[in-house]
CSV table of C-alpha atoms in Angstrom, one decimal:
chain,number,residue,atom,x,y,z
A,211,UNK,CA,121.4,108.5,136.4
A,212,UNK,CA,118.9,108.7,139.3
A,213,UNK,CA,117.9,111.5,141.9
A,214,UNK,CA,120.4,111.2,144.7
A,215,UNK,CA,117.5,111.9,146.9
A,216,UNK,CA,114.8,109.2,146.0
A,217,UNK,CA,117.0,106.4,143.8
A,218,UNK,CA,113.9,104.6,142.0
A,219,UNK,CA,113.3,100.8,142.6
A,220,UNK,CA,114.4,98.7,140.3
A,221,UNK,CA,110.4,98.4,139.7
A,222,UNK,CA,110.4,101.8,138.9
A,223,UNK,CA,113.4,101.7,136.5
A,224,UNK,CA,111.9,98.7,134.6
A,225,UNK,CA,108.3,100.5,134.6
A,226,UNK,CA,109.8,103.4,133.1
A,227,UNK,CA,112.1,101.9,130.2
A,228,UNK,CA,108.9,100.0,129.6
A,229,UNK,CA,107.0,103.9,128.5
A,230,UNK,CA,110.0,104.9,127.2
A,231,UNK,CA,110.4,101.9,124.6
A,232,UNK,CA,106.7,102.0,124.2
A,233,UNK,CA,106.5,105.9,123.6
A,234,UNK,CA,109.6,105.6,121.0
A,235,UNK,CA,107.7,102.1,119.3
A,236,UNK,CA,104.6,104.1,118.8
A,237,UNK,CA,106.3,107.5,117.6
A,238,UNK,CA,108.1,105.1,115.4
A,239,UNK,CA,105.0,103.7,114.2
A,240,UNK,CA,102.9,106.6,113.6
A,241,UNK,CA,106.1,108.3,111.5
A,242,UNK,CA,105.9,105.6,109.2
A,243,UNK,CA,102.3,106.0,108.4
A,244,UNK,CA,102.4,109.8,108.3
A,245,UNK,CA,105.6,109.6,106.1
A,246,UNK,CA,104.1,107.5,103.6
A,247,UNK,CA,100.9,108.8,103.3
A,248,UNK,CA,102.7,112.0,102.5
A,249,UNK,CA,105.1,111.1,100.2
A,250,UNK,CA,102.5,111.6,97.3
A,251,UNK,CA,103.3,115.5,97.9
A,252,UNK,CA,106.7,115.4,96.0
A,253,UNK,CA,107.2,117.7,93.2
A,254,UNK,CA,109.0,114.0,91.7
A,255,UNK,CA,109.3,110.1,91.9
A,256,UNK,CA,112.8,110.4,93.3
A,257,UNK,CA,111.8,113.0,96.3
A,258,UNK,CA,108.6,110.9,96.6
A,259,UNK,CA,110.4,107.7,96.9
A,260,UNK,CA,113.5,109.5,99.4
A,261,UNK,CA,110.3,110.0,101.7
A,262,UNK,CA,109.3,106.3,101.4
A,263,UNK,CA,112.7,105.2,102.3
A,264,UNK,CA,112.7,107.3,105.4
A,265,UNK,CA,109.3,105.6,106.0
A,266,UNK,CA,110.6,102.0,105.6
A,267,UNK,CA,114.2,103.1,108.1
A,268,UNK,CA,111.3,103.9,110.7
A,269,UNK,CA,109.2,100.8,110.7
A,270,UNK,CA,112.7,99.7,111.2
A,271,UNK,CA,113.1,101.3,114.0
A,272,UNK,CA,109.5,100.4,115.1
A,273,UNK,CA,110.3,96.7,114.7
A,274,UNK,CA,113.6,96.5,117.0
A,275,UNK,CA,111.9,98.3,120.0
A,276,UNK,CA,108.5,96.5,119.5
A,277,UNK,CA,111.0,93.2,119.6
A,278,UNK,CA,112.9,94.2,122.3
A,279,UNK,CA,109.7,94.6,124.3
A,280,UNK,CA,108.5,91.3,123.5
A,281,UNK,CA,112.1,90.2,124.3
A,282,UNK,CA,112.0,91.7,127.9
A,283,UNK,CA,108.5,89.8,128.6
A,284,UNK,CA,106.7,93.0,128.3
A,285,UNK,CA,103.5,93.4,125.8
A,286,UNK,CA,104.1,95.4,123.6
A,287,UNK,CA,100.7,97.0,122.5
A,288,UNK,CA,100.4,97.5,126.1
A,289,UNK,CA,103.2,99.3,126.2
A,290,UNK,CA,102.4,101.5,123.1
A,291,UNK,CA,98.9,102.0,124.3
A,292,UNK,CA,99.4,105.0,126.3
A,293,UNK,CA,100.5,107.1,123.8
A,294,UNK,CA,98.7,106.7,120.7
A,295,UNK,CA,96.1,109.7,122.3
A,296,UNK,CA,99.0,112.2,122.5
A,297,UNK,CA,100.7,111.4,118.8
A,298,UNK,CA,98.0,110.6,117.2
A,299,UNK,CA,97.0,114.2,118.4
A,300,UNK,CA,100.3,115.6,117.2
A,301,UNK,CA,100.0,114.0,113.9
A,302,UNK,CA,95.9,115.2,113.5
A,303,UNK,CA,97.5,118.6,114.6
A,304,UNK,CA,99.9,119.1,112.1
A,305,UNK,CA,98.9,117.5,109.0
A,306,UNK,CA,101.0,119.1,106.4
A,307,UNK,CA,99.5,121.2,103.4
A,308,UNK,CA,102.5,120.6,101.0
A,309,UNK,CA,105.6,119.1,100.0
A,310,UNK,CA,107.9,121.5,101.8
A,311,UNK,CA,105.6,121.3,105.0
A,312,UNK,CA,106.0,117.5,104.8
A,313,UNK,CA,109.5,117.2,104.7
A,314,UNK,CA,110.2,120.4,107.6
A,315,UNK,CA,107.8,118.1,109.2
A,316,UNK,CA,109.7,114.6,108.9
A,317,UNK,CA,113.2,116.6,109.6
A,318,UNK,CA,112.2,118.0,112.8
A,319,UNK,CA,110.3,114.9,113.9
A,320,UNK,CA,113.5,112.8,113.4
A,321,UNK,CA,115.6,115.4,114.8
A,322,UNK,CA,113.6,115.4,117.8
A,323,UNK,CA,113.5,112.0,118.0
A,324,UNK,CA,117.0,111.2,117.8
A,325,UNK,CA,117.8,113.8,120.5
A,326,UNK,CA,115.4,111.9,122.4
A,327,UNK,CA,117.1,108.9,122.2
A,328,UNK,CA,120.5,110.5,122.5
A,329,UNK,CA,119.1,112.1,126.2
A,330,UNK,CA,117.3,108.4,127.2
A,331,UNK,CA,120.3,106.4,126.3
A,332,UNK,CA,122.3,108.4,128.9
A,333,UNK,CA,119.6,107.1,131.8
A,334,UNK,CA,118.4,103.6,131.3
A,335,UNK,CA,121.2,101.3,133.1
A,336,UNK,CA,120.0,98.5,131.1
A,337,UNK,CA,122.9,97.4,128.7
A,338,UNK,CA,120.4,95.6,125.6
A,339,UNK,CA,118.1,98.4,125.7
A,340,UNK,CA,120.9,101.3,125.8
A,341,UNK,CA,122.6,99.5,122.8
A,342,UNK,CA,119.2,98.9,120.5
A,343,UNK,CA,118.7,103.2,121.3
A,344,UNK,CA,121.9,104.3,120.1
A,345,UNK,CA,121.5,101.6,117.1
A,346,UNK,CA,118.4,103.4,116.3
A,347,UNK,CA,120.0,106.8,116.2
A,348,UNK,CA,123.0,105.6,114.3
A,349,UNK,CA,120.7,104.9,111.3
A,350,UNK,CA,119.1,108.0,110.9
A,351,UNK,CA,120.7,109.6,108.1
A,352,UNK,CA,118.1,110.6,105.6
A,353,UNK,CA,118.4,114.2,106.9
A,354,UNK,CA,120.5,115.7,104.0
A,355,UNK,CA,118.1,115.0,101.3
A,356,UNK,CA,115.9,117.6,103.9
A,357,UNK,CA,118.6,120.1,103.9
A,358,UNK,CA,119.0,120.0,100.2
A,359,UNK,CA,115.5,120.5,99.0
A,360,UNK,CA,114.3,122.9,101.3
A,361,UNK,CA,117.6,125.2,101.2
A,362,UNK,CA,116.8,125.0,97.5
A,363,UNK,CA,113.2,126.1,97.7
A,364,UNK,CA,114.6,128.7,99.8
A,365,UNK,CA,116.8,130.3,97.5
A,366,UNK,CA,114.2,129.5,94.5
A,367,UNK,CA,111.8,131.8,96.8
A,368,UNK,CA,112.7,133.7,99.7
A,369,UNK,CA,108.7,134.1,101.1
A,370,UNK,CA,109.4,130.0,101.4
A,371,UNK,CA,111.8,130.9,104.6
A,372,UNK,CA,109.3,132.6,106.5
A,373,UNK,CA,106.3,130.2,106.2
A,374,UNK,CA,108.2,127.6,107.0
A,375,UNK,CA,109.6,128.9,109.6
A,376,UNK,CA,106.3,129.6,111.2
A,377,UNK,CA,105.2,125.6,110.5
A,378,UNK,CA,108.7,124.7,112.5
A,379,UNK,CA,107.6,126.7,115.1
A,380,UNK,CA,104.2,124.9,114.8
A,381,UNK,CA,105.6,121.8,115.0
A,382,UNK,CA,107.8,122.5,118.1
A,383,UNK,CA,104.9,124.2,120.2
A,384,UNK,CA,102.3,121.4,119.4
A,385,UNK,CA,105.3,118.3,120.2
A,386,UNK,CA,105.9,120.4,123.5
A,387,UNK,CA,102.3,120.1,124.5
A,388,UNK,CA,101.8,116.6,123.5
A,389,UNK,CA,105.6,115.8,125.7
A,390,UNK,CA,104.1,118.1,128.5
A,391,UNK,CA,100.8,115.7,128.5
A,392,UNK,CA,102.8,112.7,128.4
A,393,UNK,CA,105.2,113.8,131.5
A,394,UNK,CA,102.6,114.6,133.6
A,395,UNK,CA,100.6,110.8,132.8
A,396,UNK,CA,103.5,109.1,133.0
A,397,UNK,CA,105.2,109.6,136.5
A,398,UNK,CA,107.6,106.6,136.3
A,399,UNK,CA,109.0,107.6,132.5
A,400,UNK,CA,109.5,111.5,133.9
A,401,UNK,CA,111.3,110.5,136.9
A,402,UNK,CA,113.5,108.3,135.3
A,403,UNK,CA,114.1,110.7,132.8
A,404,UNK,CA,114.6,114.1,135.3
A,405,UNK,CA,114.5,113.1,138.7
A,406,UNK,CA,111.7,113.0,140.7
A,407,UNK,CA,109.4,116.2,139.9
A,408,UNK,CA,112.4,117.9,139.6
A,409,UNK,CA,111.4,121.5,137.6
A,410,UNK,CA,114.9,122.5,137.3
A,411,UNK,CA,115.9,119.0,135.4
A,412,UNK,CA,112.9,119.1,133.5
A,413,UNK,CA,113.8,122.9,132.2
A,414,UNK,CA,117.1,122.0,131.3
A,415,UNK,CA,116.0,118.5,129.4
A,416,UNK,CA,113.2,121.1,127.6
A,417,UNK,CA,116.3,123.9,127.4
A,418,UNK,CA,119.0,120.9,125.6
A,419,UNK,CA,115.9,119.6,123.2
A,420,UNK,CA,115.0,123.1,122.2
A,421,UNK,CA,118.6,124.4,121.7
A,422,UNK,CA,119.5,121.4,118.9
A,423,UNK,CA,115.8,122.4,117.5
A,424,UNK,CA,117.2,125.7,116.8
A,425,UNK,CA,120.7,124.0,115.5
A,426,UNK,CA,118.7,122.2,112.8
A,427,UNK,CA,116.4,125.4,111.5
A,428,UNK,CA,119.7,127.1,111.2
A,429,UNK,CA,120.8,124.2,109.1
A,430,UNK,CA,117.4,124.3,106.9
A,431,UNK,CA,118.2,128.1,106.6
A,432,UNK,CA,115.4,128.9,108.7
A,433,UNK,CA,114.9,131.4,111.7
A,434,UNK,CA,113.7,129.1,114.4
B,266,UNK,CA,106.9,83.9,73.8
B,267,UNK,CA,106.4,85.5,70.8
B,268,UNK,CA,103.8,86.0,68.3
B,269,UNK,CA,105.0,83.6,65.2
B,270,UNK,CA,103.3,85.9,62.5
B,271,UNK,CA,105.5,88.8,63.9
B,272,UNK,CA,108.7,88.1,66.4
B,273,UNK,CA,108.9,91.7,68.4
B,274,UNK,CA,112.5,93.1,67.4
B,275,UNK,CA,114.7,93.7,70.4
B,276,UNK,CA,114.2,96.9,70.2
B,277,UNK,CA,110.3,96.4,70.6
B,278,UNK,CA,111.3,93.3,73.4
B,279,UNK,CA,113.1,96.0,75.1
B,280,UNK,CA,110.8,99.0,75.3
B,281,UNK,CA,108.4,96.4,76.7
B,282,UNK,CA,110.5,95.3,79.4
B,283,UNK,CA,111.0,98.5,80.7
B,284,UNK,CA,106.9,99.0,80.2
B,285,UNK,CA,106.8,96.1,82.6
B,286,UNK,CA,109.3,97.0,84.7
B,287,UNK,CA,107.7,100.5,85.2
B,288,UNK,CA,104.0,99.5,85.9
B,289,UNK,CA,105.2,97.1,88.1
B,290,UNK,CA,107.8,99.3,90.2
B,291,UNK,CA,104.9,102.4,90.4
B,292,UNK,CA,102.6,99.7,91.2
B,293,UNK,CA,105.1,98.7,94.5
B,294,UNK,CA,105.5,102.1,95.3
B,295,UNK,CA,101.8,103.3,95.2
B,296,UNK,CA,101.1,100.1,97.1
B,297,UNK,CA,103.1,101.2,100.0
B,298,UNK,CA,101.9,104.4,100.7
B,299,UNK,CA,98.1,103.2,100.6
B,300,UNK,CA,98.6,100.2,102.8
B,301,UNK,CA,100.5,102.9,105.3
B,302,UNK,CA,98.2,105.1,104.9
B,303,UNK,CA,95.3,102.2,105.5
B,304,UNK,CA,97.2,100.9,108.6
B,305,UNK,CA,94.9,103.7,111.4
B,306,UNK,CA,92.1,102.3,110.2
B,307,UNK,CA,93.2,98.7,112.2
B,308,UNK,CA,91.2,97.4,114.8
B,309,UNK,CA,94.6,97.3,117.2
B,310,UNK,CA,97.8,97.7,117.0
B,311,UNK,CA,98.7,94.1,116.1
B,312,UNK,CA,96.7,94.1,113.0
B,313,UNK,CA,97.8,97.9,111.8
B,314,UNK,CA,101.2,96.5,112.4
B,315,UNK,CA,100.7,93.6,110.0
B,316,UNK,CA,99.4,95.7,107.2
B,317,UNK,CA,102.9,97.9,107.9
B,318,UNK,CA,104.3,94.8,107.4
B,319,UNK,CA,102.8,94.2,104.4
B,320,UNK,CA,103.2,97.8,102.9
B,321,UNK,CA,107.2,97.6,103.8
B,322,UNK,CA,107.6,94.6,101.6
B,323,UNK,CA,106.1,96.5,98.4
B,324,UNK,CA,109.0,99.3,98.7
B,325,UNK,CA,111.5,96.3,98.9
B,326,UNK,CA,110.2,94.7,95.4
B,327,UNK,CA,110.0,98.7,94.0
B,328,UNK,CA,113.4,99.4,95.3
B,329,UNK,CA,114.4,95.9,93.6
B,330,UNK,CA,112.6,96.7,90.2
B,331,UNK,CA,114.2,100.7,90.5
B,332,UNK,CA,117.6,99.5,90.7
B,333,UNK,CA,117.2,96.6,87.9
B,334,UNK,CA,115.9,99.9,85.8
B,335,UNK,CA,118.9,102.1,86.9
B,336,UNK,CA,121.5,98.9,86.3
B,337,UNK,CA,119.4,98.6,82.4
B,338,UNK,CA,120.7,102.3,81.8
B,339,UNK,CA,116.9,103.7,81.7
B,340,UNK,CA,116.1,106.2,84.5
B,341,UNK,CA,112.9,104.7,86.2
B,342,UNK,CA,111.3,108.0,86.9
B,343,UNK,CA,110.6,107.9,83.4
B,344,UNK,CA,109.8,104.3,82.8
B,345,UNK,CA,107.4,104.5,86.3
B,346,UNK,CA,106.0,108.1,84.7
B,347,UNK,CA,103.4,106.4,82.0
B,348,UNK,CA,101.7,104.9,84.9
B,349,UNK,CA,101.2,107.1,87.6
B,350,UNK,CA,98.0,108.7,86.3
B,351,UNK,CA,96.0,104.9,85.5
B,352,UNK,CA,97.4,103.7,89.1
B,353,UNK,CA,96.3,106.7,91.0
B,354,UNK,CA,92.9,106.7,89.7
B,355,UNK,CA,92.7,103.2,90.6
B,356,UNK,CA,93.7,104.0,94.5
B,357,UNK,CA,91.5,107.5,94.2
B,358,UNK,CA,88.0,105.3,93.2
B,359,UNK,CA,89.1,102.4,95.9
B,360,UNK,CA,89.9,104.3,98.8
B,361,UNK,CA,88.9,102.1,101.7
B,362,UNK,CA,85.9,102.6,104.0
B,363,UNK,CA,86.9,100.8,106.9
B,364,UNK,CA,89.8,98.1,108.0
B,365,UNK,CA,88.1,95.1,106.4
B,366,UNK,CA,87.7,97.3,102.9
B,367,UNK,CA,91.5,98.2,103.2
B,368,UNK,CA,92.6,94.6,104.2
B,369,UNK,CA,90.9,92.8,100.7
B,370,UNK,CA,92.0,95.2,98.9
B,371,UNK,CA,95.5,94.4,99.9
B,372,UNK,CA,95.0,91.2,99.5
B,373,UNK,CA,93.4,91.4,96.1
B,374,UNK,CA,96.1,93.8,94.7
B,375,UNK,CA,98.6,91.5,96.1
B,376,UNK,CA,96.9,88.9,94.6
B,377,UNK,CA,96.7,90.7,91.2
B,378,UNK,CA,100.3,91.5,91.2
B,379,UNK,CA,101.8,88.0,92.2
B,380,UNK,CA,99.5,86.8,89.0
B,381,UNK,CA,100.8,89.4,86.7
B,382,UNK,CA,104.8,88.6,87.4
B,383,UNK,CA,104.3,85.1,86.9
B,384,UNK,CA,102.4,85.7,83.8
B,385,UNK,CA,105.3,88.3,83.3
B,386,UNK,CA,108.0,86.4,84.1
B,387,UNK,CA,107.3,83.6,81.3
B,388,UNK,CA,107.1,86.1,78.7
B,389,UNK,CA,110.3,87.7,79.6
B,390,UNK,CA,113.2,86.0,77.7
B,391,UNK,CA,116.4,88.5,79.7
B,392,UNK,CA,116.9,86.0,82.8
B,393,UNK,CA,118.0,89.0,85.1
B,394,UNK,CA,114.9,90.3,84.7
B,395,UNK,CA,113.1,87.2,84.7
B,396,UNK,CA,114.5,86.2,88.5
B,397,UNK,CA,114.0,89.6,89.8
B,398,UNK,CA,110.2,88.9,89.1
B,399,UNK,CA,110.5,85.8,90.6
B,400,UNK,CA,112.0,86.6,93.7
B,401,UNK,CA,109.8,89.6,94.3
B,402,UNK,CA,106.8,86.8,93.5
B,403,UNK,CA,107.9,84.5,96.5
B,404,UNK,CA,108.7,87.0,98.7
B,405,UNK,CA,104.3,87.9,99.4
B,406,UNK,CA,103.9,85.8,102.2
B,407,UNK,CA,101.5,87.7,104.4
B,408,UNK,CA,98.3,86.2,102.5
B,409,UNK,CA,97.0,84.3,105.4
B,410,UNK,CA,96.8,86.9,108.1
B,411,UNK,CA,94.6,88.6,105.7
B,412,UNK,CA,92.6,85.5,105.1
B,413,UNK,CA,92.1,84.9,108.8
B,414,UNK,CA,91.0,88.2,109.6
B,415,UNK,CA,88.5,88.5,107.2
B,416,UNK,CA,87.1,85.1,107.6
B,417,UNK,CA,87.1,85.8,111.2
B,418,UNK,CA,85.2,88.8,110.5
B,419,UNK,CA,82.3,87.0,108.5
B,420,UNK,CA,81.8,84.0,111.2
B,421,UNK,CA,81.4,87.3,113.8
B,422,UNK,CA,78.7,88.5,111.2
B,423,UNK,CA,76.8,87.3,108.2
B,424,UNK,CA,76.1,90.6,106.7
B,425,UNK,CA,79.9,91.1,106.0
B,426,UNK,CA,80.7,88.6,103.9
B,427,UNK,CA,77.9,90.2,100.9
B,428,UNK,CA,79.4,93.5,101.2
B,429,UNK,CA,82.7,92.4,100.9
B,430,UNK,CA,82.2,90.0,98.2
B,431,UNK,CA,80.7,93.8,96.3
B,432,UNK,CA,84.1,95.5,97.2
B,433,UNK,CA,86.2,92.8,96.0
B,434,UNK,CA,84.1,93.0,92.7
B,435,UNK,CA,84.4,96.7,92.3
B,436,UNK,CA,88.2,96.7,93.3
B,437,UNK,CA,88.6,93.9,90.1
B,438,UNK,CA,86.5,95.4,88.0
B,439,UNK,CA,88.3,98.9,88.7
B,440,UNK,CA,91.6,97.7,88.2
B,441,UNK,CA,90.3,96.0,84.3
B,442,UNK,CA,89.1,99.3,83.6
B,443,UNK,CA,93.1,100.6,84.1
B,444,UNK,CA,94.4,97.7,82.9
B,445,UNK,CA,92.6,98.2,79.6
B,446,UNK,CA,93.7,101.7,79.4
B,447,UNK,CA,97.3,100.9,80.2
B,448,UNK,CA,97.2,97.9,77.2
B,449,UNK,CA,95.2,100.3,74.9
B,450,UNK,CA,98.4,103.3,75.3
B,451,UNK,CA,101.6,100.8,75.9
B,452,UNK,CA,101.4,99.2,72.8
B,453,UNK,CA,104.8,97.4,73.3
B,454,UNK,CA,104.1,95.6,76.0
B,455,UNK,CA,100.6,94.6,75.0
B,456,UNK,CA,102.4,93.0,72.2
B,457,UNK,CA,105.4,91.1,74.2
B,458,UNK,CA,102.6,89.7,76.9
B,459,UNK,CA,99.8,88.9,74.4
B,460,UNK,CA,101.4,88.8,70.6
B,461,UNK,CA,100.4,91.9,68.6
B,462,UNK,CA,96.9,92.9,69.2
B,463,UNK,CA,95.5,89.2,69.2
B,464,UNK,CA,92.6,89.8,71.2
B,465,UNK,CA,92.1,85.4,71.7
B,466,UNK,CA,95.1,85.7,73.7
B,467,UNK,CA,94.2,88.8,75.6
B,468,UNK,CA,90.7,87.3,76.2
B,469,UNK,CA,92.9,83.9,77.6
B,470,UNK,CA,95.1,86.0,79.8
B,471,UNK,CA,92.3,88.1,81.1
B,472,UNK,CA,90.4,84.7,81.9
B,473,UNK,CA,93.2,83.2,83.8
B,474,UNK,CA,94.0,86.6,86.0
B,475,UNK,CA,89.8,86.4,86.8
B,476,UNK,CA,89.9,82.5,87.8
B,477,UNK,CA,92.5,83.1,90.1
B,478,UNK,CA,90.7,86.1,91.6
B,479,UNK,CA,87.9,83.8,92.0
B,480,UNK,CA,89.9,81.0,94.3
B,481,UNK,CA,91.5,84.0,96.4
B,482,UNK,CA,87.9,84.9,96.7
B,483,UNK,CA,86.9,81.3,97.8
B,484,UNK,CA,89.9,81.1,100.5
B,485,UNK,CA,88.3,84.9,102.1
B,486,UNK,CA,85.2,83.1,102.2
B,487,UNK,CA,83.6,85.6,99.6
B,488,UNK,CA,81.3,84.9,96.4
B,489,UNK,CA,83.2,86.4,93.5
């Protein structure tokens, strides 16, 4: 898991699971809050209260890493701290205007999450905090209640596709920026995760996260 | 539990249950997307974590109430639906100004609510029903971190406390409006809590649900 050329300190390693649990804890967070708050966009109850319950699986999510922190003597509002700015700027960025926006908006943010987690479970060392990551992906299976109601807008309008599309593409290009923002702050959390500076690493990592992106709009029936 | 002049039929006692049921699992659900949707406006990430806390608990007692719907053999969309429009104006002329606005009036409507299922749950004769309420009644534990903050907020200023003590009035005064309308339109269950149309009784209930808003008032630190 590390560069062969600089192996980090075990300082180092425990400074960057520290961002990465923090980082995850806060995205968890603010995905609950956003979820929630735009649940009241469903056409129905029942899609309104699908939304809430992938709300509620998130603060679940939230509540295992923030514990886990505490657990590992860290603070866990410290921890989160440096990265309310960046997804609290994604979130301000990509408010969505409607239902369809709000759930293509929920699918790719757990998709991208979980492939997140999938990619940091494979370098922290640390058994505890390897098992709570892949607990936290395990549990994320809300996403063919997405699938269904957008394929069926889809095929109940076929205009729906295209701006949809374009929001996907929204969404991708303004996480990228916020991720970019984050690597560059956070040395410790980037060279655990790529190596030390390593551009190749980094445009494979960006190459693997974009490729599933494209996996899931195919999914959603839309051109990614 | 029933008016002596004129027992409710089962019929009647059932078409109010599932009035109560319904205003009580839209009330849950509406709850937890405001208190989400309040959380940003925390001082820190402690405090905007409690309130998540808070908001998570409110879809566990609307998931309860849904399935107890479901497991009656009514669909809940339907018995939540009379109530979506009274409950949503209340949220739309009570949106919070700032964290200390958001955190009374979750204490407030929690306060409300725990009042209503215990006067609900004598009234109810099914005992299913009647222990659902109950649980979902001892379950709304997280009164005193809202009582500490706020009283913390009034010994850091003076000035707070009056304009609180407003808000709190406006947020009860509000809710009677709604409540009013909901008795005036859902005749049933007007009937099963009060006895058919007897305004003494409605007058009693609606002078207990005020004297206990009062003493939550007190323990805040407020004037009522």
């Amino acid at each position: 898991m590390t560069d062969v050329d600089h192996p980090p300190s075990a300082a180092q390693q425990r400074e960057a699971v520290v961002d990465l649990l923090g980082v995850l804890a806060y995205a968890e967070l603010s995905a609950f809050e956003r979820m929630a708050s735009d649940a009241p966009l469903a056409p129905g109850l029942e899609q309104r209260t699908a939304l809430g319950e992938m709300a509620v699986a998130e603060f679940g999510h939230f509540v295992a890493l923030r514990d886990h922190l505490t657990a590992m003597g860290v603070d866990a509002t410290g921890a989160m701290a440096p990265f309310v700015g960046p997804l609290d700027d994604f979130h301000d960025s990509t408010a969505p205007a409607d239902w369809l926006e709000g759930l293509v908006k929920a699918y790719v943010g757990d998709g991208f999450a979980s492939d997140f987690y999938r990619e940091v479970a494979e370098y922290v060392d640390d058994v505890p905090t390897r098992e709570l990551i892949l607990a936290a992906l395990a549990d994320t299976g809300h996403a063919q209640f997405v699938v269904d109601q957008v394929r069926a807008a889809i095929a109940a309008d076929e205009t729906v596709g295209g701006r949809l599309a374009l929001w996907a593409r929204r969404l991708m290009g303004e996480a990228l920026v916020q991720a970019q923002r984050v690597a560059v702050d956070r040395d410790a959390m980037a060279t655990l995760l790529v190596g030390g500076g390593d551009l190749v690493k980094i445009g494979e990592l960006l190459a693997r996260l974009t490729a599933r992106h494209t996996e899931r709009m195919e999914l959603l029936g839309l051109k990614s």
